[in-house]
Amino acid sequence: MNLHPSATERADQLTTDRLAVEKFAIGQSVPRKEDPLLLRGKGRYADDFSLPGQAYAVIVRSQNAHGTIRSIDVETARKMPGVLGVYTGDDLKGYGPLKCIVPFNNRDGSPMKKPLRQALATGKVRYVGDPVACVVAETVLAAKDAAEAVSVDIEALGAVTTAEDAARTDAPLLYDDVPGNVALDYHYGDADAVKAAFAKAAHVTTLKLVNSRLVVNAMEPRAALAAFDGNRFTLYVSSQGVFGMRANLAEAMGVPPKDVHVITGQVGGSFGMKAAVFPEYICVLHAARALGRPVKWTDERSGSFVSDSHGRNHDLTGELALDADGNFLAVRLTSFANMGAFLSPVAPMPGTLNAVKNVQGMYRTPLIEVATKCVFTNTSHVSAYRGAGRPEGNYYMERLIDAAAAEMGLDRVALRKRNQISPRDLPYKTASGGTYDSGDFAGLTKQALELADVKGFARRKRESRRRGKLRGLGIGNFLEVTAPPSKELADIKFNPDGTVTLITGTQDFGMGHATPFAQVLSDKLGIPFDKISIVQGDSDRLIAGGGSGGSKSIMHSGTAIVEAAAKIVEKGRELAANALEASPSDIAFERGSFVIVGTDRAISIMDLAQKLHNGPKPPDGVPQSLDVAHVSDGPGASTYPNGCHVAEVEVDPDSGVAELVSYVCVNDFGTVINPMIVEGQLHGGVVQGIGQALMELAVYDSDGQLLTGSYMDYAMPRAADVPSFSLADHPAPAKTNPLGVKGCGEAGCAGALTCVMNAVIDALAERGIRHLDMPLTPFRVWQALHSAEPAKGAAQAQ
């Protein structure tokens, strides 16, 4: 190890180091580290984990949407070959309930209703799919056979599946202590001020809007493998953060967190759904302890449809008040939010607080009022789904803007521009209580409209009309508020083999964390990119961790990495001073090396780390290693990613099919660490938004049976349903975190819902159709076209 290189040697090394860092620097499209592993089939998802001697669990589910449990006969099942145990709610009564964690109050100040949910139903069942028993056997087939032998006698009760119906005075009650099935009567805003604004408005636009219910459909179904060694539980499970999952499991099992070990491998999609503790996890943990052997449960797709949390499902009236010049005065949302049969940990948030935060978007809106009734129904529980109130908040505003422009005879682009917050207004305090710190909303919109060639739309519309098609253009501006600050870990270890390990408490469930996190660490410390490995998904290796969700990972882990890197540099100055026989005050850190200022004497951070492993121990009073385990309090505030998406569609009036023919989006994600990964995240989010807009819908009948319980009945977007996307950046770095980054994971949904829906309605406008609800299936569009007023349509077609 040469501690005293010549000036030429040092210059050559600096050049080599600089080129290596620049290749993998922030802003470069570095291929994802995990892709070679996954493409070779070497990933380990929850079902890929196995333990010696494991048994298999199958869940018995209610086939009634609502009813009183008269009896559960398990004796026949217990006697069947290979059966090791059959458990009901009575066997699991010693465990804690699954909880809703958000602390909302009703508009009158009283706390919201939070009925307790046990892992297995007792007393009543409340939706089709409600787990009532768990069978464990030597094989999956034996467990399935025994599950079919479990006899559940249920006295059927009336069912209700929509929130508005459930809130009626004559609706059947899911819980005796929840009057009107209303878990939360939420209110935000100054009702009197909003009422006055509407009273003085020159124009008020009102729309009834549906935010349709979705099945999450993660590529990897949920699975769990539990073990108990006599003192401690281990659970292999898909999650969005093992540290939080460990704490929640420990509370449910009634043990200290140290007695629970959670391991998450690769995760094939989550979108908010896999963040929570589910009943099946309690069942297999109990069974593992009771039987003294590992127990594994893997869901099947048919089970996922009725047991996973669903997404969205809000019915509301949106109102926008404008003055005579088209300036926004106030927006008001009055809605019902369907909670399903139970409260998930964050169930009330999307339709309440997140609607408040996101409905304003990028517009000056002096007043916001949101009134939401969160209601229990006899359906699968609803929880966070990609965006969790962010896409829908923007959707409500963008639909209102298009409708207001049409009603007032204003250009929809001009109306948006008139109300957009300008850079000179920043920082801008919103009516929801947030503060926008950065952004160029008008410039971004202008760039998107130019990229989409909006000026040429009229020509394209005429050409479509010659072919008998209706063409529409939709604009979808969005601005979303990412998750608030929370603690996150960056534990950086320099290993004896010359590699560096970064341990973080966020969780990659398909986003590609390993690459951008390594890019940040390489950028800040000059560590060779290929020497960095990322560790997530093992609760025993964490001292903190906020998990992933709300588009926060790069802000939170990135901030922690930057802060930890600064601590490493400070330790390194002392250690380099000892190695170079200099004073710490004379040591500078440049491009991965510690340098004696004014000289050519230096030592790279990697050489210094190796010297600490292989050389003599540093003297007392000097750090003994470069390793740092840092828990960050997080960035200064949420970030505000934003963008403008523009879609064009062609509608075939004879079939009702709406074909998406063009999609352009320009986005502001602040500093982009890895453009290729961001583009991939956008593609995924956009396609999910398109799916909700055009085809996806979970449907229950009046008895609470899920009619769309498989892919035979539930439509999913495919590659042929979407065009190539044209993407561009218009960055305005955030001022609330050291990297200037903004979240991107959920932004695609926020842009797609708005622009695709607006595009189809624009195409149908010449036939007199003002609004349709999602999804705009061929039948819905065809039905609307054949019900439209011919005279009005003919007049508008001229």
Short mmCIF file of N, CA, C and O in Angstrom, two decimals, residues 100-176:
data_model
loop_
_atom_site.label_atom_id
_atom_site.label_comp_id
_atom_site.label_asym_id
_atom_site.label_seq_id
_atom_site.Cartn_x
_atom_site.Cartn_y
_atom_site.Cartn_z
N CYS A 100 -56.00 -0.60 13.35
CA CYS A 100 -55.86 0.62 12.54
C CYS A 100 -55.01 1.60 13.35
O CYS A 100 -55.27 1.84 14.53
N ILE A 101 -53.98 2.16 12.74
CA ILE A 101 -53.01 2.97 13.48
C ILE A 101 -53.21 4.47 13.33
O ILE A 101 -52.56 5.26 14.03
N VAL A 102 -54.10 4.91 12.44
CA VAL A 102 -54.25 6.35 12.24
C VAL A 102 -55.18 6.92 13.31
O VAL A 102 -56.22 6.34 13.62
N PRO A 103 -54.83 8.07 13.88
CA PRO A 103 -55.57 8.60 15.05
C PRO A 103 -56.59 9.68 14.70
O PRO A 103 -56.59 10.76 15.27
N PHE A 104 -57.47 9.41 13.75
CA PHE A 104 -58.43 10.44 13.34
C PHE A 104 -59.57 10.58 14.35
O PHE A 104 -59.95 9.62 15.03
N ASN A 105 -60.12 11.79 14.39
CA ASN A 105 -61.33 12.06 15.16
C ASN A 105 -62.47 12.44 14.23
O ASN A 105 -62.25 12.93 13.12
N ASN A 106 -63.68 12.22 14.70
CA ASN A 106 -64.86 12.66 13.97
C ASN A 106 -64.94 14.18 13.97
O ASN A 106 -64.25 14.86 14.74
N ARG A 107 -65.80 14.71 13.13
CA ARG A 107 -65.95 16.17 13.05
C ARG A 107 -66.39 16.78 14.37
O ARG A 107 -66.14 17.95 14.64
N ASP A 108 -67.05 15.99 15.24
CA ASP A 108 -67.47 16.52 16.54
C ASP A 108 -66.41 16.34 17.61
O ASP A 108 -66.63 16.66 18.79
N GLY A 109 -65.23 15.85 17.23
CA GLY A 109 -64.14 15.70 18.17
C GLY A 109 -64.03 14.34 18.81
O GLY A 109 -63.01 14.02 19.44
N SER A 110 -65.04 13.52 18.68
CA SER A 110 -65.00 12.18 19.27
C SER A 110 -64.09 11.27 18.46
O SER A 110 -63.91 11.47 17.25
N PRO A 111 -63.49 10.26 19.09
CA PRO A 111 -62.59 9.37 18.33
C PRO A 111 -63.35 8.49 17.36
O PRO A 111 -64.51 8.14 17.58
N MET A 112 -62.68 8.15 16.27
CA MET A 112 -63.30 7.26 15.29
C MET A 112 -63.50 5.87 15.89
O MET A 112 -62.84 5.49 16.86
N LYS A 113 -64.41 5.12 15.31
CA LYS A 113 -64.67 3.76 15.76
C LYS A 113 -63.64 2.81 15.16
O LYS A 113 -63.41 2.81 13.94
N LYS A 114 -63.03 2.01 16.01
CA LYS A 114 -62.02 1.06 15.56
C LYS A 114 -62.34 -0.33 16.11
O LYS A 114 -61.72 -0.79 17.08
N PRO A 115 -63.31 -1.02 15.53
CA PRO A 115 -63.61 -2.37 16.01
C PRO A 115 -62.38 -3.28 15.90
O PRO A 115 -61.61 -3.18 14.94
N LEU A 116 -62.22 -4.15 16.89
CA LEU A 116 -61.05 -5.02 16.91
C LEU A 116 -61.25 -6.18 15.93
O LEU A 116 -62.34 -6.74 15.82
N ARG A 117 -60.18 -6.53 15.23
CA ARG A 117 -60.22 -7.66 14.32
C ARG A 117 -59.29 -8.75 14.81
O ARG A 117 -58.08 -8.54 14.94
N GLN A 118 -59.84 -9.93 15.09
CA GLN A 118 -59.02 -11.09 15.43
C GLN A 118 -58.59 -11.81 14.16
O GLN A 118 -59.18 -11.63 13.08
N ALA A 119 -57.56 -12.65 14.29
CA ALA A 119 -57.04 -13.32 13.10
C ALA A 119 -58.07 -14.26 12.48
O ALA A 119 -58.14 -14.37 11.25
N LEU A 120 -58.86 -14.95 13.31
CA LEU A 120 -59.91 -15.81 12.80
C LEU A 120 -61.24 -15.35 13.39
O LEU A 120 -61.32 -14.99 14.57
N ALA A 121 -62.27 -15.36 12.56
CA ALA A 121 -63.55 -14.79 12.96
C ALA A 121 -64.18 -15.57 14.11
O ALA A 121 -64.13 -16.80 14.16
N THR A 122 -64.77 -14.84 15.03
CA THR A 122 -65.60 -15.41 16.09
C THR A 122 -66.89 -14.61 16.14
O THR A 122 -66.90 -13.41 15.92
N GLY A 123 -67.97 -15.28 16.42
CA GLY A 123 -69.25 -14.59 16.55
C GLY A 123 -69.92 -14.32 15.23
O GLY A 123 -71.03 -14.76 14.97
N LYS A 124 -69.25 -13.57 14.35
CA LYS A 124 -69.82 -13.21 13.06
C LYS A 124 -68.76 -13.30 11.97
O LYS A 124 -67.56 -13.18 12.24
N VAL A 125 -69.23 -13.50 10.75
CA VAL A 125 -68.41 -13.26 9.56
C VAL A 125 -68.95 -12.01 8.89
O VAL A 125 -70.13 -11.71 8.99
N ARG A 126 -68.04 -11.27 8.22
CA ARG A 126 -68.46 -9.98 7.70
C ARG A 126 -68.14 -9.76 6.22
O ARG A 126 -68.43 -8.70 5.69
N TYR A 127 -67.53 -10.73 5.57
CA TYR A 127 -67.33 -10.63 4.12
C TYR A 127 -66.98 -12.01 3.57
O TYR A 127 -66.52 -12.89 4.31
N VAL A 128 -67.22 -12.20 2.30
CA VAL A 128 -66.83 -13.44 1.65
C VAL A 128 -65.30 -13.48 1.59
O VAL A 128 -64.69 -12.61 0.98
N GLY A 129 -64.74 -14.50 2.22
CA GLY A 129 -63.29 -14.59 2.34
C GLY A 129 -62.81 -14.40 3.76
O GLY A 129 -61.63 -14.62 4.04
N ASP A 130 -63.70 -14.01 4.67
CA ASP A 130 -63.35 -13.84 6.08
C ASP A 130 -62.79 -15.17 6.61
O ASP A 130 -63.46 -16.20 6.55
N PRO A 131 -61.55 -15.20 7.12
CA PRO A 131 -60.99 -16.48 7.58
C PRO A 131 -61.65 -16.96 8.87
O PRO A 131 -61.79 -16.20 9.82
N VAL A 132 -62.06 -18.23 8.89
CA VAL A 132 -62.73 -18.79 10.06
C VAL A 132 -61.96 -19.95 10.68
O VAL A 132 -62.21 -20.30 11.83
N ALA A 133 -61.07 -20.57 9.94
CA ALA A 133 -60.28 -21.68 10.48
C ALA A 133 -58.99 -21.83 9.70
O ALA A 133 -58.88 -21.38 8.55
N CYS A 134 -58.02 -22.46 10.34
CA CYS A 134 -56.72 -22.74 9.71
C CYS A 134 -56.42 -24.22 9.90
O CYS A 134 -56.43 -24.73 11.02
N VAL A 135 -56.17 -24.92 8.81
CA VAL A 135 -55.84 -26.34 8.82
C VAL A 135 -54.36 -26.50 8.50
O VAL A 135 -53.87 -25.91 7.53
N VAL A 136 -53.66 -27.32 9.28
CA VAL A 136 -52.25 -27.59 9.05
C VAL A 136 -52.06 -29.08 8.87
O VAL A 136 -52.55 -29.89 9.68
N ALA A 137 -51.33 -29.44 7.81
CA ALA A 137 -51.13 -30.86 7.51
C ALA A 137 -49.72 -31.07 6.96
O ALA A 137 -48.98 -30.12 6.70
N GLU A 138 -49.42 -32.35 6.74
CA GLU A 138 -48.08 -32.70 6.25
C GLU A 138 -47.86 -32.24 4.81
O GLU A 138 -46.73 -31.96 4.41
N THR A 139 -48.92 -32.13 4.03
CA THR A 139 -48.82 -31.69 2.64
C THR A 139 -49.92 -30.67 2.35
O THR A 139 -50.92 -30.60 3.07
N VAL A 140 -49.72 -29.93 1.28
CA VAL A 140 -50.73 -28.95 0.88
C VAL A 140 -52.03 -29.66 0.52
O VAL A 140 -53.13 -29.23 0.91
N LEU A 141 -51.94 -30.77 -0.22
CA LEU A 141 -53.15 -31.47 -0.64
C LEU A 141 -53.92 -32.01 0.55
O LEU A 141 -55.16 -31.96 0.58
N ALA A 142 -53.19 -32.55 1.53
CA ALA A 142 -53.87 -33.04 2.72
C ALA A 142 -54.57 -31.90 3.46
O ALA A 142 -55.69 -32.07 3.98
N ALA A 143 -53.92 -30.74 3.52
CA ALA A 143 -54.53 -29.59 4.19
C ALA A 143 -55.76 -29.10 3.43
O ALA A 143 -56.77 -28.72 4.03
N LYS A 144 -55.70 -29.12 2.10
CA LYS A 144 -56.86 -28.71 1.30
C LYS A 144 -58.03 -29.67 1.51
O LYS A 144 -59.18 -29.24 1.66
N ASP A 145 -57.73 -30.97 1.51
CA ASP A 145 -58.81 -31.95 1.72
C ASP A 145 -59.46 -31.73 3.07
O ASP A 145 -60.70 -31.77 3.20
N ALA A 146 -58.65 -31.52 4.10
CA ALA A 146 -59.20 -31.33 5.44
C ALA A 146 -59.96 -30.01 5.55
O ALA A 146 -60.98 -29.93 6.25
N ALA A 147 -59.48 -28.98 4.85
CA ALA A 147 -60.18 -27.69 4.88
C ALA A 147 -61.59 -27.84 4.33
O ALA A 147 -62.54 -27.23 4.83
N GLU A 148 -61.74 -28.67 3.31
CA GLU A 148 -63.07 -28.89 2.74
C GLU A 148 -63.98 -29.64 3.70
O GLU A 148 -65.21 -29.57 3.60
N ALA A 149 -63.39 -30.36 4.65
CA ALA A 149 -64.18 -31.13 5.62
C ALA A 149 -64.60 -30.29 6.82
O ALA A 149 -65.39 -30.77 7.65
N VAL A 150 -64.05 -29.10 6.96
CA VAL A 150 -64.47 -28.22 8.05
C VAL A 150 -65.87 -27.71 7.74
O VAL A 150 -66.11 -27.14 6.68
N SER A 151 -66.79 -27.94 8.68
CA SER A 151 -68.19 -27.55 8.48
C SER A 151 -68.49 -26.28 9.27
O SER A 151 -68.37 -26.27 10.50
N VAL A 152 -68.85 -25.23 8.56
CA VAL A 152 -69.13 -23.94 9.19
C VAL A 152 -70.62 -23.65 9.01
O VAL A 152 -71.11 -23.51 7.87
N ASP A 153 -71.34 -23.58 10.14
CA ASP A 153 -72.77 -23.30 10.10
C ASP A 153 -72.97 -21.83 10.39
O ASP A 153 -72.68 -21.36 11.50
N ILE A 154 -73.46 -21.08 9.40
CA ILE A 154 -73.62 -19.63 9.51
C ILE A 154 -75.08 -19.26 9.25
O ILE A 154 -75.66 -19.68 8.25
N GLU A 155 -75.64 -18.50 10.16
CA GLU A 155 -76.98 -17.93 9.95
C GLU A 155 -76.82 -16.64 9.16
O GLU A 155 -76.27 -15.66 9.65
N ALA A 156 -77.29 -16.64 7.94
CA ALA A 156 -77.07 -15.50 7.04
C ALA A 156 -77.79 -14.26 7.53
O ALA A 156 -78.93 -14.33 8.02
N LEU A 157 -77.12 -13.14 7.41
CA LEU A 157 -77.69 -11.82 7.71
C LEU A 157 -77.67 -10.99 6.44
O LEU A 157 -76.94 -11.30 5.48
N GLY A 158 -78.41 -9.91 6.43
CA GLY A 158 -78.42 -9.02 5.27
C GLY A 158 -77.04 -8.42 5.03
O GLY A 158 -76.30 -8.12 5.98
N ALA A 159 -76.69 -8.25 3.77
CA ALA A 159 -75.38 -7.72 3.41
C ALA A 159 -75.54 -6.37 2.71
O ALA A 159 -76.56 -6.09 2.08
N VAL A 160 -74.49 -5.57 2.80
CA VAL A 160 -74.46 -4.28 2.12
C VAL A 160 -73.04 -4.07 1.60
O VAL A 160 -72.07 -4.36 2.29
N THR A 161 -72.92 -3.61 0.35
CA THR A 161 -71.61 -3.59 -0.28
C THR A 161 -71.13 -2.21 -0.69
O THR A 161 -69.95 -2.04 -0.99
N THR A 162 -72.01 -1.21 -0.73
CA THR A 162 -71.57 0.14 -1.07
C THR A 162 -71.63 1.01 0.17
O THR A 162 -72.51 0.84 1.04
N ALA A 163 -70.72 1.96 0.25
CA ALA A 163 -70.63 2.80 1.44
C ALA A 163 -71.89 3.64 1.63
O ALA A 163 -72.38 3.80 2.75
N GLU A 164 -72.40 4.20 0.55
CA GLU A 164 -73.58 5.06 0.67
C GLU A 164 -74.78 4.26 1.17
O GLU A 164 -75.55 4.72 2.02
N ASP A 165 -74.95 3.04 0.66
CA ASP A 165 -76.05 2.19 1.13
C ASP A 165 -75.84 1.77 2.58
O ASP A 165 -76.80 1.70 3.37
N ALA A 166 -74.60 1.49 2.95
CA ALA A 166 -74.31 1.04 4.31
C ALA A 166 -74.60 2.12 5.34
O ALA A 166 -74.88 1.82 6.51
N ALA A 167 -74.51 3.39 4.92
CA ALA A 167 -74.74 4.50 5.85
C ALA A 167 -76.22 4.83 6.01
O ALA A 167 -76.57 5.69 6.83
N ARG A 168 -77.10 4.17 5.26
CA ARG A 168 -78.53 4.43 5.39
C ARG A 168 -79.05 3.89 6.73
O ARG A 168 -78.52 2.92 7.27
N THR A 169 -80.10 4.50 7.23
CA THR A 169 -80.62 4.14 8.56
C THR A 169 -81.16 2.72 8.61
O THR A 169 -81.16 2.10 9.68
N ASP A 170 -81.60 2.17 7.48
CA ASP A 170 -82.17 0.83 7.49
C ASP A 170 -81.16 -0.25 7.08
O ASP A 170 -81.54 -1.41 6.87
N ALA A 171 -79.88 0.12 6.94
CA ALA A 171 -78.88 -0.84 6.50
C ALA A 171 -78.52 -1.82 7.63
O ALA A 171 -78.53 -1.45 8.81
N PRO A 172 -78.20 -3.07 7.30
CA PRO A 172 -77.74 -4.00 8.34
C PRO A 172 -76.43 -3.50 8.95
O PRO A 172 -75.57 -2.97 8.24
N LEU A 173 -76.28 -3.69 10.26
CA LEU A 173 -75.09 -3.23 10.96
C LEU A 173 -74.03 -4.32 10.99
O LEU A 173 -74.32 -5.47 11.36
N LEU A 174 -72.82 -3.95 10.64
CA LEU A 174 -71.72 -4.90 10.76
C LEU A 174 -71.27 -5.05 12.20
O LEU A 174 -70.86 -6.12 12.63
N TYR A 175 -71.32 -3.94 12.95
CA TYR A 175 -70.90 -3.93 14.35
C TYR A 175 -71.98 -3.25 15.18
O TYR A 175 -72.45 -2.16 14.81
N ASP A 176 -72.33 -3.87 16.29
CA ASP A 176 -73.40 -3.32 17.12
C ASP A 176 -73.03 -1.95 17.68
O ASP A 176 -73.92 -1.12 17.94
#
